[in-house]
Amino acid sequence: MTRPQPMCEWLRGTGRDTIEEDFLMANHLTPDELSEALGLARKQVVRLCVETSVPIYNGRIDKTLFVRSVTAAGHRLPPEQAQVLLEASA
């Protein structure tokens, strides 16, 4: 039976220095967090969710679903912020 590796051994294999790099940003954000990340007003974020049928469960929005749905519906988001937001979950 093998023992689990200590966290430092696991990190050595990933090429990362700290475990925090794996958890840069949550996948589900509040409307306030999403509006801050995109530079939009909170009401705009909620309005876009309603218009594009993006669900808000327990006060949180899936950021990837939001960005993809809003852009697919033809709305323009700030490109730099949207790209950074999506890359943070990759």
Coordinates of N, CA, C and O in Angstrom, one line a residue:
M1 N 0.8 -1.2 0.0 CA 0.0 0.0 0.0 C 0.9 1.2 0.0 O 1.8 1.4 0.8
T2 N 0.6 2.2 -0.9 CA 1.4 3.4 -1.0 C 0.8 4.5 -0.1 O -0.4 4.6 0.0
R3 N 1.7 5.3 0.4 CA 1.2 6.4 1.3 C 1.0 7.6 0.4 O 1.8 7.8 -0.6
P4 N 0.1 8.5 0.7 CA -0.1 9.7 -0.1 C 1.2 10.6 0.0 O 1.8 10.6 1.1
Q5 N 1.5 11.3 -1.0 CA 2.7 12.1 -1.0 C 2.3 13.4 -0.2 O 1.2 13.9 -0.3
P6 N 3.3 13.9 0.5 CA 3.1 15.2 1.1 C 2.8 16.3 0.1 O 3.2 16.1 -1.1
M7 N 2.2 17.3 0.5 CA 1.8 18.4 -0.5 C 3.0 19.0 -1.2 O 2.9 19.2 -2.4
C8 N 4.1 19.1 -0.5 CA 5.3 19.7 -1.2 C 5.8 18.8 -2.3 O 6.2 19.2 -3.4
E9 N 5.6 17.5 -2.2 CA 6.0 16.5 -3.2 C 5.0 16.7 -4.4 O 5.4 16.6 -5.6
W10 N 3.8 16.8 -4.1 CA 2.8 17.0 -5.1 C 3.0 18.3 -5.9 O 2.9 18.3 -7.1
L11 N 3.4 19.4 -5.2 CA 3.6 20.6 -5.9 C 4.8 20.5 -6.8 O 4.9 21.1 -7.9
R12 N 5.9 19.8 -6.4 CA 7.1 19.7 -7.2 C 6.7 19.1 -8.6 O 7.3 19.4 -9.6
G13 N 5.8 18.2 -8.6 CA 5.4 17.5 -9.8 C 4.6 18.4 -10.8 O 4.4 18.2 -11.9
T14 N 4.0 19.5 -10.2 CA 3.1 20.4 -11.0 C 3.9 21.5 -11.6 O 3.4 22.2 -12.5
G15 N 5.0 21.9 -11.1 CA 5.8 23.0 -11.6 C 5.3 24.3 -11.0 O 5.7 25.4 -11.4
R16 N 4.5 24.2 -10.0 CA 4.0 25.4 -9.3 C 4.7 25.5 -7.9 O 5.1 24.6 -7.4
D17 N 4.7 26.8 -7.5 CA 5.3 27.0 -6.2 C 4.4 26.9 -5.0 O 4.8 26.5 -3.9
T18 N 3.2 27.3 -5.2 CA 2.2 27.3 -4.1 C 0.9 26.7 -4.6 O 0.5 26.7 -5.8
I19 N 0.1 26.2 -3.6 CA -1.2 25.6 -3.9 C -2.2 26.6 -4.4 O -3.1 26.4 -5.1
E20 N -2.0 27.9 -4.0 CA -2.9 28.9 -4.3 C -3.0 29.2 -5.8 O -4.0 29.7 -6.3
E21 N -2.0 28.9 -6.5 CA -2.0 29.1 -8.0 C -3.1 28.2 -8.6 O -3.6 28.5 -9.7
D22 N -3.5 27.1 -8.0 CA -4.5 26.3 -8.6 C -5.9 26.8 -8.3 O -6.9 26.4 -8.9
F23 N -6.0 27.7 -7.4 CA -7.3 28.3 -7.0 C -7.3 29.8 -7.1 O -7.6 30.5 -6.1
L24 N -6.9 30.3 -8.3 CA -6.9 31.7 -8.4 C -8.2 32.4 -8.3 O -8.4 33.5 -7.8
M25 N -9.2 31.8 -8.9 CA -10.6 32.4 -8.8 C -11.6 31.3 -8.8 O -11.5 30.3 -9.5
A26 N -12.7 31.5 -8.1 CA -13.8 30.5 -8.1 C -14.5 30.5 -9.4 O -14.4 31.5 -10.2
N27 N -15.2 29.4 -9.7 CA -15.9 29.3 -10.9 C -17.2 30.0 -10.9 O -17.8 30.4 -11.9
H28 N -17.8 30.1 -9.7 CA -19.1 30.7 -9.5 C -18.9 32.0 -8.6 O -18.4 31.9 -7.5
L29 N -19.4 33.1 -9.2 CA -19.1 34.4 -8.5 C -20.5 35.1 -8.2 O -21.5 34.8 -8.9
T30 N -20.5 35.9 -7.2 CA -21.7 36.7 -7.0 C -21.8 37.8 -8.0 O -20.8 38.1 -8.7
P31 N -22.9 38.4 -8.2 CA -23.1 39.5 -9.2 C -22.1 40.6 -8.9 O -21.5 41.2 -9.8
D32 N -21.8 40.9 -7.6 CA -20.9 42.0 -7.3 C -19.5 41.6 -7.7 O -18.8 42.5 -8.3
E33 N -19.0 40.4 -7.5 CA -17.7 40.0 -7.9 C -17.6 40.0 -9.4 O -16.5 40.4 -9.9
L34 N -18.6 39.5 -10.1 CA -18.6 39.5 -11.5 C -18.6 40.9 -12.1 O -17.8 41.1 -13.1
S35 N -19.3 41.7 -11.6 CA -19.4 43.1 -12.1 C -18.1 43.8 -11.9 O -17.6 44.6 -12.7
E36 N -17.4 43.5 -10.7 CA -16.1 44.1 -10.5 C -15.1 43.6 -11.4 O -14.2 44.4 -11.9
A37 N -15.1 42.3 -11.7 CA -14.1 41.7 -12.6 C -14.3 42.2 -14.0 O -13.3 42.3 -14.8
L38 N -15.5 42.5 -14.4 CA -15.8 42.9 -15.8 C -15.9 44.4 -16.0 O -15.9 44.9 -17.1
G39 N -15.9 45.1 -14.9 CA -16.1 46.6 -15.0 C -17.5 47.0 -15.4 O -17.6 48.1 -16.0
L40 N -18.4 46.2 -15.1 CA -19.8 46.5 -15.4 C -20.5 46.8 -14.1 O -20.1 46.5 -13.0
A41 N -21.7 47.5 -14.2 CA -22.5 47.7 -13.0 C -23.2 46.4 -12.6 O -23.5 45.5 -13.4
R42 N -23.5 46.2 -11.3 CA -24.1 45.0 -10.8 C -25.5 44.8 -11.5 O -25.8 43.6 -11.9
K43 N -26.2 45.8 -11.7 CA -27.5 45.7 -12.3 C -27.4 45.2 -13.8 O -28.2 44.5 -14.3
Q44 N -26.3 45.6 -14.5 CA -26.1 45.2 -15.8 C -25.8 43.7 -15.9 O -26.3 43.0 -16.7
V45 N -25.1 43.2 -14.9 CA -24.7 41.8 -14.8 C -26.0 41.0 -14.6 O -26.3 40.0 -15.3
V46 N -26.9 41.4 -13.7 CA -28.1 40.7 -13.4 C -29.0 40.8 -14.6 O -29.7 39.8 -15.0
R47 N -29.1 41.9 -15.3 CA -29.9 42.1 -16.5 C -29.5 41.2 -17.6 O -30.3 40.5 -18.3
L48 N -28.2 41.1 -17.8 CA -27.6 40.2 -18.8 C -27.9 38.7 -18.5 O -28.2 37.9 -19.4
C49 N -27.9 38.4 -17.2 CA -28.2 37.0 -16.9 C -29.7 36.7 -17.2 O -30.0 35.6 -17.8
V50 N -30.6 37.6 -16.9 CA -32.0 37.4 -17.2 C -32.2 37.4 -18.7 O -32.9 36.5 -19.2
E51 N -31.6 38.3 -19.5 CA -31.7 38.3 -20.9 C -31.2 37.1 -21.6 O -31.8 36.6 -22.6
T52 N -30.1 36.5 -21.1 CA -29.5 35.4 -21.8 C -29.8 34.0 -21.1 O -29.2 33.0 -21.4
S53 N -30.7 34.1 -20.1 CA -31.1 32.9 -19.4 C -30.0 32.2 -18.7 O -29.9 30.9 -18.6
V54 N -29.0 32.9 -18.1 CA -28.0 32.4 -17.3 C -28.5 32.3 -15.9 O -28.9 33.4 -15.3
P55 N -28.6 31.1 -15.3 CA -29.2 31.0 -14.0 C -28.3 31.6 -12.9 O -27.0 31.6 -13.0
I56 N -28.9 32.1 -11.8 CA -28.2 32.6 -10.6 C -28.7 31.7 -9.5 O -29.9 31.8 -9.1
Y57 N -27.9 30.8 -9.1 CA -28.2 29.8 -8.0 C -27.5 30.2 -6.7 O -26.3 30.4 -6.7
N58 N -28.3 30.3 -5.7 CA -27.8 30.7 -4.4 C -27.0 32.0 -4.4 O -26.0 32.1 -3.8
G59 N -27.4 32.9 -5.3 CA -26.7 34.2 -5.4 C -25.4 34.1 -6.1 O -24.6 35.1 -6.0
R60 N -25.1 33.1 -6.9 CA -23.8 32.9 -7.6 C -24.1 32.6 -9.1 O -25.1 32.0 -9.4
I61 N -23.2 33.1 -9.9 CA -23.3 32.9 -11.4 C -22.0 32.2 -11.9 O -20.9 32.5 -11.5
D62 N -22.2 31.2 -12.7 CA -21.1 30.5 -13.4 C -20.5 31.5 -14.3 O -21.1 31.9 -15.3
K63 N -19.2 31.9 -14.1 CA -18.6 32.9 -14.9 C -18.3 32.5 -16.3 O -18.5 33.3 -17.2
T64 N -18.0 31.3 -16.6 CA -17.8 30.8 -17.9 C -19.1 30.8 -18.7 O -19.1 31.3 -19.8
L65 N -20.1 30.3 -18.1 CA -21.4 30.3 -18.8 C -21.9 31.7 -19.0 O -22.4 32.0 -20.1
F66 N -21.7 32.6 -18.1 CA -22.1 34.0 -18.3 C -21.3 34.6 -19.5 O -22.0 35.2 -20.4
V67 N -20.0 34.5 -19.5 CA -19.3 35.2 -20.6 C -19.6 34.6 -21.9 O -19.8 35.3 -22.9
R68 N -19.7 33.2 -22.0 CA -20.0 32.6 -23.3 C -21.4 32.9 -23.8 O -21.6 33.1 -24.9
S69 N -22.4 32.9 -22.8 CA -23.8 33.2 -23.2 C -24.0 34.6 -23.6 O -24.7 34.9 -24.6
V70 N -23.4 35.5 -22.9 CA -23.5 36.9 -23.2 C -22.9 37.3 -24.6 O -23.5 38.0 -25.4
T71 N -21.7 36.7 -24.8 CA -21.0 37.0 -26.1 C -21.7 36.3 -27.3 O -21.8 36.8 -28.4
A72 N -22.3 35.1 -27.0 CA -23.0 34.4 -28.1 C -24.3 35.1 -28.4 O -24.8 35.0 -29.5
A73 N -24.9 35.8 -27.5 CA -26.1 36.6 -27.7 C -25.8 37.9 -28.4 O -26.8 38.7 -28.7
G74 N -24.6 38.2 -28.6 CA -24.2 39.4 -29.4 C -23.9 40.6 -28.6 O -23.6 41.7 -29.1
H75 N -23.9 40.5 -27.2 CA -23.5 41.6 -26.4 C -21.9 41.7 -26.3 O -21.2 40.7 -26.4
R76 N -21.5 42.9 -26.2 CA -20.0 43.1 -26.1 C -19.6 43.3 -24.7 O -20.1 44.2 -24.0
L77 N -18.6 42.5 -24.2 CA -18.0 42.7 -22.9 C -16.6 43.3 -23.1 O -16.0 43.1 -24.2
P78 N -16.1 43.9 -22.1 CA -14.7 44.4 -22.2 C -13.8 43.2 -22.5 O -13.7 42.3 -21.7
P79 N -13.1 43.1 -23.7 CA -12.4 41.9 -24.1 C -11.3 41.5 -23.2 O -11.1 40.3 -22.9
E80 N -10.5 42.5 -22.6 CA -9.4 42.1 -21.8 C -9.9 41.5 -20.5 O -9.4 40.5 -20.0
Q81 N -10.9 42.1 -19.9 CA -11.5 41.6 -18.6 C -12.1 40.2 -18.8 O -11.9 39.3 -18.0
A82 N -12.8 40.0 -19.9 CA -13.5 38.7 -20.1 C -12.5 37.6 -20.3 O -12.6 36.5 -19.8
Q83 N -11.4 37.9 -21.1 CA -10.4 36.9 -21.3 C -9.6 36.6 -20.0 O -9.4 35.4 -19.8
V84 N -9.3 37.6 -19.2 CA -8.6 37.3 -17.9 C -9.5 36.5 -17.0 O -9.1 35.6 -16.4
L85 N -10.8 36.8 -17.0 CA -11.8 36.1 -16.2 C -11.8 34.6 -16.6 O -11.8 33.7 -15.7
L86 N -11.9 34.3 -17.9 CA -11.9 32.9 -18.4 C -10.6 32.2 -18.2 O -10.6 31.0 -17.9
E87 N -9.5 32.9 -18.3 CA -8.2 32.3 -18.1 C -7.9 31.9 -16.7 O -7.2 31.0 -16.3
A88 N -8.5 32.7 -15.7 CA -8.3 32.4 -14.3 C -8.9 31.1 -13.9 O -8.5 30.5 -12.9
S89 N -9.9 30.6 -14.7 CA -10.5 29.3 -14.3 C -9.9 28.1 -15.0 O -10.2 27.0 -14.8
A90 N -9.0 28.4 -16.0 CA -8.4 27.3 -16.8 C -7.3 26.6 -16.0 O -6.8 26.9 -15.1

